[in-house]
């Protein structure tokens, strides 16, 4: 298969590793492939470990695994959430069952384990989860990239050039689709790395004393991102946004701090807060000690 005929899905969730998502997206779009970012909800903002936002093109509930020639699972801490999403596991599992390419990097080995794809396979991952993939039945090897049939794995962002090179090679070995084999829908590939505000990832307990939590991204200071968030069910204006899970963002409660509620003051001020050697006044902005 020519790379510019390939259809590739890249999975997105909160706490993803920035390079491990955007490097493959840009690399394969530049080569002409149709790259679709798939998330739990379309149009929802998801934040990386450092606050880099991504807005998926489509929800995993609306995709047909048969439409994709390859699925790429980025790492970071997003696989902790991806592995608990039945739709994500079903997508990865069905692409692999069809003999198409499945690629996972870093912590994405968790997704392979939960999807039942690690057992009996030779693979690699970030070393901190090697016990998990070994206990899932995999043969772990410490190499930059490992290919076992249609399964491709890598360890860390430094391995991305080798990772993408082997993915491209595996796709080239797939048979071309029939000219009449069109995708079930137009998924689009408009997700962009451009952004105007960071997406701060928050967590919220599901209930008093609950060990279970919801993770959501709150985009601060960008009206356009708030609008995207508000489409998932937030009411009122201004809208702090909601995650697809229904967890309300706490950004609106914290807005005064980002708007300058705490101001720098002298050491002689009687009301100060200390952080990293600096002192901050708890007086409202606009007031001065005389």
Coordinates of C-alpha atoms in Angstrom, one line a residue:
X1 CA 0.0 0.0 0.0
X2 CA 1.2 3.5 -0.8
X3 CA 1.5 5.7 2.3
X4 CA -0.6 8.4 0.7
X5 CA -3.5 5.9 0.4
X6 CA -3.3 4.8 4.1
X7 CA -5.9 5.7 6.7
X8 CA -4.3 6.0 10.2
X9 CA -6.0 6.5 13.6
X10 CA -4.1 8.1 16.4
X11 CA -5.6 7.8 19.9
X12 CA -5.9 10.7 22.2
X13 CA -6.7 11.1 25.9
X14 CA -5.7 13.3 28.8
X15 CA -2.1 13.2 30.0
X16 CA -0.7 12.1 26.6
X17 CA 3.0 12.6 25.8
X18 CA 3.2 15.5 23.4
X19 CA 5.8 14.2 20.9
X20 CA 4.3 10.7 20.9
X21 CA 1.0 12.0 19.6
X22 CA 2.0 15.0 17.4
X23 CA 5.1 13.5 15.8
X24 CA 3.3 10.6 14.1
X25 CA 0.3 12.9 13.2
X26 CA 2.5 15.4 11.4
X27 CA 5.0 12.8 10.0
X28 CA 2.2 10.8 8.2
X29 CA 0.1 13.7 7.2
X30 CA 3.2 15.1 5.5
X31 CA 3.5 11.8 3.6
X32 CA -0.1 12.1 2.4
X33 CA -1.8 9.7 4.7
X34 CA -5.3 10.4 6.0
X35 CA -4.6 10.7 9.7
X36 CA -7.5 10.9 12.1
X37 CA -7.2 11.8 15.8
X38 CA -9.7 9.6 17.7
X39 CA -10.7 10.5 21.3
X40 CA -13.5 9.6 23.7
X41 CA -15.4 12.6 22.5
X42 CA -15.1 14.7 19.3
X43 CA -14.6 18.4 19.7
X44 CA -13.5 18.0 23.4
X45 CA -10.2 19.4 24.5
X46 CA -7.8 16.9 26.0
X47 CA -4.5 18.0 27.7
X48 CA -1.1 16.5 27.5
X49 CA 1.2 16.0 30.5
X50 CA 2.5 19.6 30.0
X51 CA -0.8 21.1 29.0
X52 CA -0.6 20.9 25.2
X53 CA -4.2 20.6 24.0
X54 CA -5.6 18.3 21.3
X55 CA -9.1 18.2 19.9
X56 CA -10.0 14.8 18.4
X57 CA -11.5 14.7 14.9
X58 CA -14.0 12.0 15.9
X59 CA -15.3 10.0 18.9
X60 CA -14.3 6.4 19.2
X61 CA -17.9 5.5 19.4
X62 CA -18.4 6.8 15.8
X63 CA -15.6 5.0 14.1
X64 CA -15.5 1.7 12.1
X65 CA -12.3 -0.2 12.8
X66 CA -12.5 -1.6 9.2
X67 CA -11.9 1.9 7.9
X68 CA -8.3 2.1 9.2
X69 CA -5.1 0.5 8.0
X70 CA -3.1 1.5 11.1
X71 CA -3.8 2.6 14.7
X72 CA -1.1 4.4 16.7
X73 CA -1.4 4.5 20.5
X74 CA 0.7 7.3 22.1
X75 CA 2.2 7.0 25.6
X76 CA 2.5 9.3 28.5
X77 CA -0.1 8.6 31.1
X78 CA -3.0 8.6 28.7
X79 CA -3.0 4.8 28.3
X80 CA -4.2 4.6 31.9
X81 CA -7.5 6.0 30.7
X82 CA -7.4 4.5 27.2
X83 CA -7.2 0.9 28.6
X84 CA -10.4 1.5 30.6
X85 CA -12.3 2.6 27.5
X86 CA -14.0 -0.4 25.9
X87 CA -14.4 1.4 22.6
X88 CA -10.7 2.1 22.4
X89 CA -9.7 -1.5 23.2
X90 CA -12.2 -2.7 20.6
X91 CA -10.8 -0.4 18.0
X92 CA -7.2 -1.6 18.6
X93 CA -8.2 -5.3 18.9
X94 CA -10.2 -5.3 15.6
X95 CA -7.5 -3.5 13.6
X96 CA -5.0 -6.2 14.8
X97 CA -7.5 -9.0 14.1
X98 CA -7.9 -7.7 10.5
X99 CA -4.1 -8.0 10.0
X100 CA -3.7 -4.2 9.9
X101 CA -0.9 -2.4 11.7
X102 CA -1.0 -1.6 15.5
X103 CA 1.7 0.6 16.9
X104 CA 2.2 1.4 20.6
X105 CA 4.9 3.5 22.3
X106 CA 6.0 4.0 25.9
X107 CA 3.1 3.4 28.4
X108 CA 0.9 2.3 25.5
X109 CA 2.0 -1.3 26.3
X110 CA -0.8 -1.1 28.9
X111 CA -3.4 -0.8 26.1
X112 CA -1.9 -3.9 24.4
X113 CA -2.1 -5.8 27.7
X114 CA -5.7 -4.8 28.4
X115 CA -6.7 -5.6 24.8
X116 CA -5.2 -9.1 25.0
X117 CA -2.6 -8.4 22.3
X118 CA 0.5 -8.7 24.4
X119 CA 0.3 -12.4 25.1
X120 CA 2.8 -14.4 23.2
X121 CA 4.2 -11.4 21.4
X122 CA 7.7 -9.9 21.3
X123 CA 7.6 -6.3 22.2
X124 CA 9.1 -3.3 24.0
X125 CA 7.8 -0.4 26.1
X126 CA 9.0 2.1 28.6
X127 CA 11.0 0.1 31.2
X128 CA 8.7 1.1 34.2
X129 CA 5.9 -1.0 32.8
X130 CA 7.9 -4.0 31.6
X131 CA 6.7 -6.1 34.4
X132 CA 3.1 -5.4 33.3
X133 CA 3.6 -6.6 29.8
X134 CA 5.6 -9.6 30.9
X135 CA 2.8 -10.6 33.3
X136 CA 0.4 -10.1 30.4
X137 CA 2.4 -12.9 28.6
X138 CA 4.7 -10.8 26.3
X139 CA 8.4 -11.3 25.7
X140 CA 10.0 -8.0 26.7
X141 CA 13.1 -6.7 24.9
X142 CA 14.9 -3.5 25.5
X143 CA 15.3 -2.1 21.9
X144 CA 14.4 1.2 20.2
X145 CA 11.7 -0.4 18.1
X146 CA 10.4 -4.0 17.9
X147 CA 8.2 -5.4 15.2
X148 CA 6.3 -8.7 15.7
X149 CA 4.3 -9.2 12.5
X150 CA 1.8 -6.4 12.4
X151 CA 2.5 -5.2 16.0
X152 CA 5.1 -2.4 16.4
X153 CA 6.3 -1.1 19.7
X154 CA 8.8 1.5 20.9
X155 CA 10.1 2.8 24.3
X156 CA 10.4 6.5 24.5
X157 CA 10.1 9.8 22.4
X158 CA 13.8 9.5 21.4
X159 CA 12.8 6.3 19.5
X160 CA 10.1 8.1 17.4
X161 CA 12.2 8.3 14.1
X162 CA 12.7 4.5 14.2
X163 CA 9.1 3.9 15.4
X164 CA 7.6 5.9 12.5
X165 CA 10.1 4.4 9.9
X166 CA 9.0 0.8 10.8
X167 CA 5.3 1.8 10.8
X168 CA 5.7 3.2 7.3
X169 CA 7.4 0.0 6.2
X170 CA 4.7 -2.2 7.7
X171 CA 2.0 -0.1 5.9
X172 CA 3.8 -0.4 2.6
X173 CA 3.5 -4.2 2.9
X174 CA -0.3 -4.1 3.3
X175 CA -2.4 -4.8 0.1
X176 CA -4.0 -1.8 -1.6
X177 CA -7.7 -1.4 -0.9
X178 CA -10.1 -1.9 -3.7
X179 CA -11.0 1.4 -5.4
X180 CA -14.6 0.9 -4.3
X181 CA -13.6 0.5 -0.6
X182 CA -14.5 3.9 0.8
X183 CA -14.5 4.7 4.5
X184 CA -18.0 4.4 6.1
X185 CA -17.9 8.2 6.8
X186 CA -15.7 11.2 6.4
X187 CA -13.7 11.4 9.6
X188 CA -11.8 14.5 8.7
X189 CA -8.3 15.3 9.7
X190 CA -8.5 18.9 10.8
X191 CA -7.0 18.4 14.3
X192 CA -4.2 21.0 14.6
X193 CA -1.2 21.5 16.9
X194 CA -1.9 25.2 16.9
X195 CA -3.5 26.5 20.1
X196 CA -3.9 29.8 22.0
X197 CA -4.2 28.5 25.6
X198 CA -2.9 25.6 27.6
X199 CA -5.2 22.8 28.6
X200 CA -4.8 22.1 32.3
X201 CA -5.6 18.6 33.3
X202 CA -7.7 18.3 36.5
X203 CA -9.1 15.4 38.5
X204 CA -12.3 15.1 40.4
X205 CA -13.4 12.3 42.8
X206 CA -16.5 10.6 41.6
X207 CA -18.0 10.9 45.1
X208 CA -17.2 11.5 48.7
X209 CA -14.4 9.2 49.8
X210 CA -14.3 7.5 46.4
X211 CA -11.0 6.2 45.1
X212 CA -12.3 6.5 41.6
X213 CA -11.8 9.8 39.8
X214 CA -12.6 11.7 36.6
X215 CA -9.9 13.4 34.6
X216 CA -10.7 16.4 32.5
X217 CA -8.9 19.3 30.8
X218 CA -9.8 22.9 31.5
X219 CA -8.6 25.3 28.9
X220 CA -7.9 28.7 30.5
X221 CA -7.9 32.1 28.8
X222 CA -9.1 31.0 25.4
X223 CA -12.7 31.7 24.4
X224 CA -12.5 29.5 21.4
X225 CA -11.6 26.5 23.5
X226 CA -14.3 27.3 26.0
X227 CA -16.8 27.2 23.2
X228 CA -15.6 23.7 22.2
X229 CA -15.9 22.6 25.8
X230 CA -19.3 24.0 26.2
X231 CA -20.7 21.9 23.4
X232 CA -20.4 18.9 25.6
X233 CA -23.2 20.1 27.9
X234 CA -22.0 23.0 30.0
X235 CA -24.8 25.5 30.9
X236 CA -24.5 29.2 31.8
X237 CA -22.2 32.0 30.7
X238 CA -19.4 32.3 31.0
X239 CA -18.9 28.6 30.7
X240 CA -15.9 26.8 32.4
X241 CA -16.5 23.7 30.3
X242 CA -17.2 20.1 31.0
X243 CA -15.5 16.9 30.1
X244 CA -17.4 14.2 28.2
X245 CA -17.7 12.4 31.5
X246 CA -19.7 15.2 33.0
X247 CA -17.1 16.6 35.4
X248 CA -17.3 20.4 35.7
X249 CA -14.1 22.3 35.3
X250 CA -12.7 24.0 38.3
X251 CA -11.0 26.8 36.3
X252 CA -13.8 29.2 36.9
X253 CA -13.3 28.9 40.6
X254 CA -9.6 29.6 40.2
X255 CA -9.9 32.4 37.7
X256 CA -9.4 35.2 40.2
X257 CA -5.9 33.8 41.0
X258 CA -4.9 33.8 37.3
X259 CA -6.5 37.2 36.9
X260 CA -4.0 38.7 39.4
X261 CA -5.6 38.1 42.8
X262 CA -2.2 37.5 44.4
X263 CA 0.3 40.3 43.9
X264 CA 3.9 40.6 44.7
X265 CA 4.7 42.7 47.8
X266 CA 7.6 43.7 50.0
X267 CA 8.9 41.6 52.8
X268 CA 7.5 44.1 55.3
X269 CA 3.9 43.3 54.4
X270 CA 2.1 41.7 57.3
X271 CA 0.0 39.4 55.1
X272 CA 2.2 37.3 52.8
X273 CA 2.4 33.9 51.3
X274 CA 5.7 32.2 50.6
X275 CA 6.5 30.1 47.6
X276 CA 10.0 29.3 46.2
X277 CA 11.5 32.1 48.2
X278 CA 9.1 34.8 47.0
X279 CA 6.5 36.5 49.1
X280 CA 3.0 37.2 47.9
X281 CA 0.3 39.4 49.4
X282 CA -3.2 38.0 50.0
X283 CA -4.7 41.5 49.6
X284 CA -7.0 42.0 46.6
X285 CA -5.3 43.3 43.5
X286 CA -5.3 47.1 43.3
X287 CA -4.6 47.7 47.0
X288 CA -1.3 48.9 48.4
X289 CA 0.2 49.0 51.8
X290 CA 0.9 52.5 52.9

